């Protein structure tokens, strides 16, 4: 009904009549009209989390994410294109914009939690948060571009996978750097020092320039 008549024009009363139930019965399961729309997205987020939780830990982080996300996305795709029509409804209906932003953020946060678990960091740390945000933005852009060009489900999935492949390379390189040198990435130079983290670490935590000055004055 939403796809046929539009979200704004479809009332809860009309939904109840179409389903052969009363409004009271409807509200036993859904608190609002929008909840009827969002449950599919909620299920998609859960499917993504399940796929991430069962991902092969021998795979590089980004390869595991790519595989998990495409598995979850493939699970909601259909040959009739209903899934893309649902996306277009969510993406173009003003009343649903806030909910859309919140749901895509939740999707990105699921990615961030996975990266954090694999790298021994927190989901709110720079690398996990940035990876989740970057993938969320790229994935949403891929959906919108596919919607605008009227691609088939197969073409949309191929586009999304190609998008992941493209963005995964620099993100994996960043993750590798984080895993290889966590101490150096977290260490900060002393105030007033131009020395890098390695120089300070090799001098016992004291800036070589400051140590030189101390020796000179003594």
PDB file of C-alpha atoms in Angstrom:
ATOM      1  CA  UNK A   1       0.000   0.000   0.000  1.00  0.00           C
ATOM      2  CA  UNK A   2       2.847   2.360   0.825  1.00  0.00           C
ATOM      3  CA  UNK A   3       4.438   1.665  -2.536  1.00  0.00           C
ATOM      4  CA  UNK A   4       1.145   2.008  -4.391  1.00  0.00           C
ATOM      5  CA  UNK A   5      -0.496   4.918  -2.576  1.00  0.00           C
ATOM      6  CA  UNK A   6       2.430   6.618  -0.869  1.00  0.00           C
ATOM      7  CA  UNK A   7       3.337   6.669   2.796  1.00  0.00           C
ATOM      8  CA  UNK A   8       1.565   9.936   3.646  1.00  0.00           C
ATOM      9  CA  UNK A   9      -1.660   8.902   1.931  1.00  0.00           C
ATOM     10  CA  UNK A  10      -1.875   5.535   3.661  1.00  0.00           C
ATOM     11  CA  UNK A  11      -3.621   5.627   7.021  1.00  0.00           C
ATOM     12  CA  UNK A  12      -3.453   3.088   9.811  1.00  0.00           C
ATOM     13  CA  UNK A  13      -7.188   2.565   9.344  1.00  0.00           C
ATOM     14  CA  UNK A  14      -6.618   1.619   5.710  1.00  0.00           C
ATOM     15  CA  UNK A  15      -3.819  -0.755   6.702  1.00  0.00           C
ATOM     16  CA  UNK A  16      -6.011  -2.424   9.307  1.00  0.00           C
ATOM     17  CA  UNK A  17      -8.871  -2.852   6.836  1.00  0.00           C
ATOM     18  CA  UNK A  18      -6.546  -4.303   4.194  1.00  0.00           C
ATOM     19  CA  UNK A  19      -5.188  -6.782   6.732  1.00  0.00           C
ATOM     20  CA  UNK A  20      -8.634  -7.666   8.049  1.00  0.00           C
ATOM     21  CA  UNK A  21      -7.854  -6.577  11.594  1.00  0.00           C
ATOM     22  CA  UNK A  22      -8.946  -3.801  13.934  1.00  0.00           C
ATOM     23  CA  UNK A  23      -6.856  -0.761  14.842  1.00  0.00           C
ATOM     24  CA  UNK A  24      -6.626  -2.168  18.366  1.00  0.00           C
ATOM     25  CA  UNK A  25      -5.030  -5.325  17.025  1.00  0.00           C
ATOM     26  CA  UNK A  26      -2.655  -3.272  14.888  1.00  0.00           C
ATOM     27  CA  UNK A  27      -1.431  -1.315  17.911  1.00  0.00           C
ATOM     28  CA  UNK A  28      -0.750  -4.525  19.789  1.00  0.00           C
ATOM     29  CA  UNK A  29       2.106  -5.147  17.364  1.00  0.00           C
ATOM     30  CA  UNK A  30       3.127  -1.683  16.200  1.00  0.00           C
ATOM     31  CA  UNK A  31       3.202   1.582  18.103  1.00  0.00           C
ATOM     32  CA  UNK A  32       2.994   3.740  15.003  1.00  0.00           C
ATOM     33  CA  UNK A  33       2.676   3.659  11.231  1.00  0.00           C
ATOM     34  CA  UNK A  34       6.411   4.100  10.786  1.00  0.00           C
ATOM     35  CA  UNK A  35       7.217   0.972  12.792  1.00  0.00           C
ATOM     36  CA  UNK A  36       5.523  -1.054  10.093  1.00  0.00           C
ATOM     37  CA  UNK A  37       8.075   0.358   7.673  1.00  0.00           C
ATOM     38  CA  UNK A  38      11.186   0.120   9.822  1.00  0.00           C
ATOM     39  CA  UNK A  39      10.929  -3.474  10.969  1.00  0.00           C
ATOM     40  CA  UNK A  40      12.400  -4.629   7.638  1.00  0.00           C
ATOM     41  CA  UNK A  41      15.410  -2.353   8.111  1.00  0.00           C
ATOM     42  CA  UNK A  42      15.753  -3.554  11.713  1.00  0.00           C
ATOM     43  CA  UNK A  43      15.829  -7.143  10.467  1.00  0.00           C
ATOM     44  CA  UNK A  44      18.453  -6.182   7.890  1.00  0.00           C
ATOM     45  CA  UNK A  45      20.682  -4.676  10.579  1.00  0.00           C
ATOM     46  CA  UNK A  46      20.315  -7.835  12.679  1.00  0.00           C
ATOM     47  CA  UNK A  47      21.134  -9.988   9.655  1.00  0.00           C
ATOM     48  CA  UNK A  48      24.256  -7.898   9.056  1.00  0.00           C
ATOM     49  CA  UNK A  49      25.308  -8.299  12.685  1.00  0.00           C
ATOM     50  CA  UNK A  50      24.728 -12.068  12.531  1.00  0.00           C
ATOM     51  CA  UNK A  51      26.794 -12.342   9.358  1.00  0.00           C
ATOM     52  CA  UNK A  52      29.594 -10.312  10.940  1.00  0.00           C
ATOM     53  CA  UNK A  53      29.541 -12.440  14.081  1.00  0.00           C
ATOM     54  CA  UNK A  54      29.937 -15.605  12.024  1.00  0.00           C
ATOM     55  CA  UNK A  55      32.544 -14.171   9.633  1.00  0.00           C
ATOM     56  CA  UNK A  56      35.789 -16.060   9.072  1.00  0.00           C
ATOM     57  CA  UNK A  57      38.370 -14.554  11.437  1.00  0.00           C
ATOM     58  CA  UNK A  58      41.137 -15.662   9.095  1.00  0.00           C
ATOM     59  CA  UNK A  59      39.965 -13.105   6.550  1.00  0.00           C
ATOM     60  CA  UNK A  60      41.295  -9.541   6.663  1.00  0.00           C
ATOM     61  CA  UNK A  61      38.884  -7.237   8.480  1.00  0.00           C
ATOM     62  CA  UNK A  62      37.564  -5.486   5.392  1.00  0.00           C
ATOM     63  CA  UNK A  63      37.221  -8.732   3.418  1.00  0.00           C
ATOM     64  CA  UNK A  64      35.166 -10.192   6.258  1.00  0.00           C
ATOM     65  CA  UNK A  65      32.963  -7.089   6.383  1.00  0.00           C
ATOM     66  CA  UNK A  66      32.468  -7.099   2.627  1.00  0.00           C
ATOM     67  CA  UNK A  67      31.469 -10.756   2.650  1.00  0.00           C
ATOM     68  CA  UNK A  68      29.093 -10.337   5.610  1.00  0.00           C
ATOM     69  CA  UNK A  69      27.388  -7.214   4.280  1.00  0.00           C
ATOM     70  CA  UNK A  70      26.883  -8.666   0.809  1.00  0.00           C
ATOM     71  CA  UNK A  71      25.475 -11.839   2.362  1.00  0.00           C
ATOM     72  CA  UNK A  72      22.964  -9.834   4.394  1.00  0.00           C
ATOM     73  CA  UNK A  73      22.085  -7.607   1.436  1.00  0.00           C
ATOM     74  CA  UNK A  74      21.627 -10.581  -0.850  1.00  0.00           C
ATOM     75  CA  UNK A  75      19.171 -11.964   1.678  1.00  0.00           C
ATOM     76  CA  UNK A  76      16.783  -9.022   1.236  1.00  0.00           C
ATOM     77  CA  UNK A  77      17.219  -8.531  -2.510  1.00  0.00           C
ATOM     78  CA  UNK A  78      14.475  -9.898  -4.758  1.00  0.00           C
ATOM     79  CA  UNK A  79      14.120 -10.239  -8.509  1.00  0.00           C
ATOM     80  CA  UNK A  80      10.968  -8.114  -8.549  1.00  0.00           C
ATOM     81  CA  UNK A  81      12.849  -5.134  -7.153  1.00  0.00           C
ATOM     82  CA  UNK A  82      10.542  -4.686  -4.158  1.00  0.00           C
ATOM     83  CA  UNK A  83      13.522  -4.136  -1.886  1.00  0.00           C
ATOM     84  CA  UNK A  84      14.688  -1.185  -3.985  1.00  0.00           C
ATOM     85  CA  UNK A  85      11.178   0.270  -4.106  1.00  0.00           C
ATOM     86  CA  UNK A  86      11.138   0.032  -0.324  1.00  0.00           C
ATOM     87  CA  UNK A  87      14.494   1.829  -0.195  1.00  0.00           C
ATOM     88  CA  UNK A  88      13.171   4.578  -2.466  1.00  0.00           C
ATOM     89  CA  UNK A  89      10.139   4.980  -0.220  1.00  0.00           C
ATOM     90  CA  UNK A  90      12.323   5.386   2.866  1.00  0.00           C
ATOM     91  CA  UNK A  91      14.768   7.673   1.097  1.00  0.00           C
ATOM     92  CA  UNK A  92      12.247  10.046  -0.467  1.00  0.00           C
ATOM     93  CA  UNK A  93       9.489  10.348   2.151  1.00  0.00           C
ATOM     94  CA  UNK A  94      10.033  13.470   4.293  1.00  0.00           C
ATOM     95  CA  UNK A  95       8.250  11.945   7.308  1.00  0.00           C
ATOM     96  CA  UNK A  96      10.734   9.072   7.321  1.00  0.00           C
ATOM     97  CA  UNK A  97      13.964  11.033   6.906  1.00  0.00           C
ATOM     98  CA  UNK A  98      14.868  11.153  10.613  1.00  0.00           C
ATOM     99  CA  UNK A  99      14.220   7.451  10.973  1.00  0.00           C
ATOM    100  CA  UNK A 100      16.264   6.700   7.882  1.00  0.00           C
ATOM    101  CA  UNK A 101      19.264   8.605   9.217  1.00  0.00           C
ATOM    102  CA  UNK A 102      19.009   6.829  12.573  1.00  0.00           C
ATOM    103  CA  UNK A 103      18.797   3.395  10.952  1.00  0.00           C
ATOM    104  CA  UNK A 104      21.743   3.950   8.636  1.00  0.00           C
ATOM    105  CA  UNK A 105      23.725   5.207  11.612  1.00  0.00           C
ATOM    106  CA  UNK A 106      22.853   2.018  13.510  1.00  0.00           C
ATOM    107  CA  UNK A 107      24.021  -0.014  10.507  1.00  0.00           C
ATOM    108  CA  UNK A 108      27.335   1.845  10.442  1.00  0.00           C
ATOM    109  CA  UNK A 109      27.748   1.370  14.196  1.00  0.00           C
ATOM    110  CA  UNK A 110      27.393  -2.386  13.742  1.00  0.00           C
ATOM    111  CA  UNK A 111      30.349  -2.206  11.351  1.00  0.00           C
ATOM    112  CA  UNK A 112      32.308  -0.095  13.846  1.00  0.00           C
ATOM    113  CA  UNK A 113      31.707  -2.626  16.637  1.00  0.00           C
ATOM    114  CA  UNK A 114      33.033  -5.407  14.449  1.00  0.00           C
ATOM    115  CA  UNK A 115      36.162  -3.449  13.532  1.00  0.00           C
ATOM    116  CA  UNK A 116      36.688  -2.642  17.206  1.00  0.00           C
ATOM    117  CA  UNK A 117      36.371  -6.306  18.182  1.00  0.00           C
ATOM    118  CA  UNK A 118      38.896  -7.334  15.528  1.00  0.00           C
ATOM    119  CA  UNK A 119      41.406  -4.613  16.389  1.00  0.00           C
ATOM    120  CA  UNK A 120      41.087  -4.641  20.181  1.00  0.00           C
ATOM    121  CA  UNK A 121      39.793  -1.089  20.337  1.00  0.00           C
ATOM    122  CA  UNK A 122      36.531   0.678  21.108  1.00  0.00           C
ATOM    123  CA  UNK A 123      33.781   1.244  18.572  1.00  0.00           C
ATOM    124  CA  UNK A 124      34.024   4.974  19.244  1.00  0.00           C
ATOM    125  CA  UNK A 125      37.771   5.095  18.563  1.00  0.00           C
ATOM    126  CA  UNK A 126      38.885   6.878  15.403  1.00  0.00           C
ATOM    127  CA  UNK A 127      39.565   3.920  13.119  1.00  0.00           C
ATOM    128  CA  UNK A 128      36.449   1.794  13.893  1.00  0.00           C
ATOM    129  CA  UNK A 129      34.166   4.837  13.862  1.00  0.00           C
ATOM    130  CA  UNK A 130      35.660   6.143  10.617  1.00  0.00           C
ATOM    131  CA  UNK A 131      35.396   2.754   8.898  1.00  0.00           C
ATOM    132  CA  UNK A 132      31.750   2.395   9.912  1.00  0.00           C
ATOM    133  CA  UNK A 133      30.956   5.934   8.797  1.00  0.00           C
ATOM    134  CA  UNK A 134      32.796   5.607   5.485  1.00  0.00           C
ATOM    135  CA  UNK A 135      31.105   2.335   4.576  1.00  0.00           C
ATOM    136  CA  UNK A 136      27.695   3.658   5.577  1.00  0.00           C
ATOM    137  CA  UNK A 137      28.126   6.721   3.365  1.00  0.00           C
ATOM    138  CA  UNK A 138      29.489   4.732   0.424  1.00  0.00           C
ATOM    139  CA  UNK A 139      26.814   2.057   0.662  1.00  0.00           C
ATOM    140  CA  UNK A 140      23.984   4.586   0.854  1.00  0.00           C
ATOM    141  CA  UNK A 141      25.430   6.449  -2.125  1.00  0.00           C
ATOM    142  CA  UNK A 142      25.563   3.182  -4.054  1.00  0.00           C
ATOM    143  CA  UNK A 143      21.911   2.502  -3.308  1.00  0.00           C
ATOM    144  CA  UNK A 144      20.920   5.986  -4.430  1.00  0.00           C
ATOM    145  CA  UNK A 145      22.890   5.798  -7.641  1.00  0.00           C
ATOM    146  CA  UNK A 146      21.424   2.404  -8.459  1.00  0.00           C
ATOM    147  CA  UNK A 147      17.929   3.703  -7.733  1.00  0.00           C
ATOM    148  CA  UNK A 148      18.459   6.719  -9.983  1.00  0.00           C
ATOM    149  CA  UNK A 149      19.597   4.576 -12.911  1.00  0.00           C
ATOM    150  CA  UNK A 150      16.858   1.945 -12.506  1.00  0.00           C
ATOM    151  CA  UNK A 151      19.230  -0.993 -12.243  1.00  0.00           C
ATOM    152  CA  UNK A 152      18.070  -4.554 -11.700  1.00  0.00           C
ATOM    153  CA  UNK A 153      18.677  -6.318  -8.382  1.00  0.00           C
ATOM    154  CA  UNK A 154      21.630  -8.177  -9.869  1.00  0.00           C
ATOM    155  CA  UNK A 155      23.148  -4.933 -11.123  1.00  0.00           C
ATOM    156  CA  UNK A 156      22.554  -3.216  -7.789  1.00  0.00           C
ATOM    157  CA  UNK A 157      24.289  -5.998  -5.865  1.00  0.00           C
ATOM    158  CA  UNK A 158      27.209  -5.870  -8.296  1.00  0.00           C
ATOM    159  CA  UNK A 159      27.459  -2.095  -7.872  1.00  0.00           C
ATOM    160  CA  UNK A 160      27.419  -2.343  -4.074  1.00  0.00           C
ATOM    161  CA  UNK A 161      30.064  -5.067  -4.085  1.00  0.00           C
ATOM    162  CA  UNK A 162      32.263  -3.043  -6.437  1.00  0.00           C
ATOM    163  CA  UNK A 163      31.862  -0.028  -4.156  1.00  0.00           C
ATOM    164  CA  UNK A 164      32.989  -2.110  -1.205  1.00  0.00           C
ATOM    165  CA  UNK A 165      35.968  -3.459  -3.109  1.00  0.00           C
ATOM    166  CA  UNK A 166      37.075   0.055  -4.028  1.00  0.00           C
ATOM    167  CA  UNK A 167      36.818   1.576  -0.570  1.00  0.00           C
ATOM    168  CA  UNK A 168      38.100  -1.497   1.265  1.00  0.00           C
ATOM    169  CA  UNK A 169      41.685  -1.182   0.080  1.00  0.00           C
ATOM    170  CA  UNK A 170      42.603   2.126   1.761  1.00  0.00           C
ATOM    171  CA  UNK A 171      40.553   1.274   4.847  1.00  0.00           C
ATOM    172  CA  UNK A 172      42.303  -2.092   5.235  1.00  0.00           C
ATOM    173  CA  UNK A 173      45.667  -0.368   4.912  1.00  0.00           C
ATOM    174  CA  UNK A 174      44.668   1.984   7.736  1.00  0.00           C
ATOM    175  CA  UNK A 175      43.497  -0.944   9.881  1.00  0.00           C
ATOM    176  CA  UNK A 176      46.784  -2.755   9.230  1.00  0.00           C
ATOM    177  CA  UNK A 177      48.701   0.294  10.393  1.00  0.00           C
ATOM    178  CA  UNK A 178      46.569   0.499  13.515  1.00  0.00           C
ATOM    179  CA  UNK A 179      47.159  -3.161  14.325  1.00  0.00           C
ATOM    180  CA  UNK A 180      50.879  -3.048  13.574  1.00  0.00           C
ATOM    181  CA  UNK A 181      51.763   0.071  15.557  1.00  0.00           C
ATOM    182  CA  UNK A 182      49.053   0.773  18.167  1.00  0.00           C
ATOM    183  CA  UNK A 183      51.493   2.213  20.675  1.00  0.00           C
ATOM    184  CA  UNK A 184      53.071   4.599  18.208  1.00  0.00           C
ATOM    185  CA  UNK A 185      49.699   5.767  16.880  1.00  0.00           C
ATOM    186  CA  UNK A 186      48.419   6.503  20.372  1.00  0.00           C
ATOM    187  CA  UNK A 187      51.588   8.174  21.673  1.00  0.00           C
ATOM    188  CA  UNK A 188      51.714  11.976  21.439  1.00  0.00           C
ATOM    189  CA  UNK A 189      54.872  14.151  21.280  1.00  0.00           C
ATOM    190  CA  UNK A 190      55.621  16.344  24.243  1.00  0.00           C
ATOM    191  CA  UNK A 191      54.387  19.910  24.087  1.00  0.00           C
ATOM    192  CA  UNK A 192      56.925  22.065  22.283  1.00  0.00           C
ATOM    193  CA  UNK A 193      58.652  19.086  20.684  1.00  0.00           C
ATOM    194  CA  UNK A 194      59.095  18.544  16.963  1.00  0.00           C
ATOM    195  CA  UNK A 195      60.245  14.955  17.483  1.00  0.00           C
ATOM    196  CA  UNK A 196      58.088  12.110  16.248  1.00  0.00           C
ATOM    197  CA  UNK A 197      56.732   9.255  18.390  1.00  0.00           C
ATOM    198  CA  UNK A 198      59.571   6.862  17.506  1.00  0.00           C
ATOM    199  CA  UNK A 199      62.231   9.421  18.483  1.00  0.00           C
ATOM    200  CA  UNK A 200      60.565  10.122  21.803  1.00  0.00           C
ATOM    201  CA  UNK A 201      60.074   6.430  22.535  1.00  0.00           C
ATOM    202  CA  UNK A 202      63.725   5.620  21.814  1.00  0.00           C
ATOM    203  CA  UNK A 203      64.835   8.360  24.188  1.00  0.00           C
ATOM    204  CA  UNK A 204      62.834   7.053  27.111  1.00  0.00           C
ATOM    205  CA  UNK A 205      59.798   9.260  26.599  1.00  0.00           C
ATOM    206  CA  UNK A 206      61.759  12.511  26.618  1.00  0.00           C
ATOM    207  CA  UNK A 207      62.003  14.700  23.563  1.00  0.00           C
ATOM    208  CA  UNK A 208      65.549  14.444  22.116  1.00  0.00           C
ATOM    209  CA  UNK A 209      65.557  18.235  21.663  1.00  0.00           C
ATOM    210  CA  UNK A 210      64.650  18.821  25.307  1.00  0.00           C
ATOM    211  CA  UNK A 211      67.191  16.228  26.469  1.00  0.00           C
ATOM    212  CA  UNK A 212      69.869  17.986  24.411  1.00  0.00           C
ATOM    213  CA  UNK A 213      69.008  21.296  26.015  1.00  0.00           C
ATOM    214  CA  UNK A 214      69.240  19.775  29.481  1.00  0.00           C
ATOM    215  CA  UNK A 215      72.666  18.352  28.731  1.00  0.00           C
ATOM    216  CA  UNK A 216      73.844  21.698  27.336  1.00  0.00           C
ATOM    217  CA  UNK A 217      72.725  23.686  30.378  1.00  0.00           C
ATOM    218  CA  UNK A 218      74.289  21.183  32.767  1.00  0.00           C
TER     219      UNK A 218
END
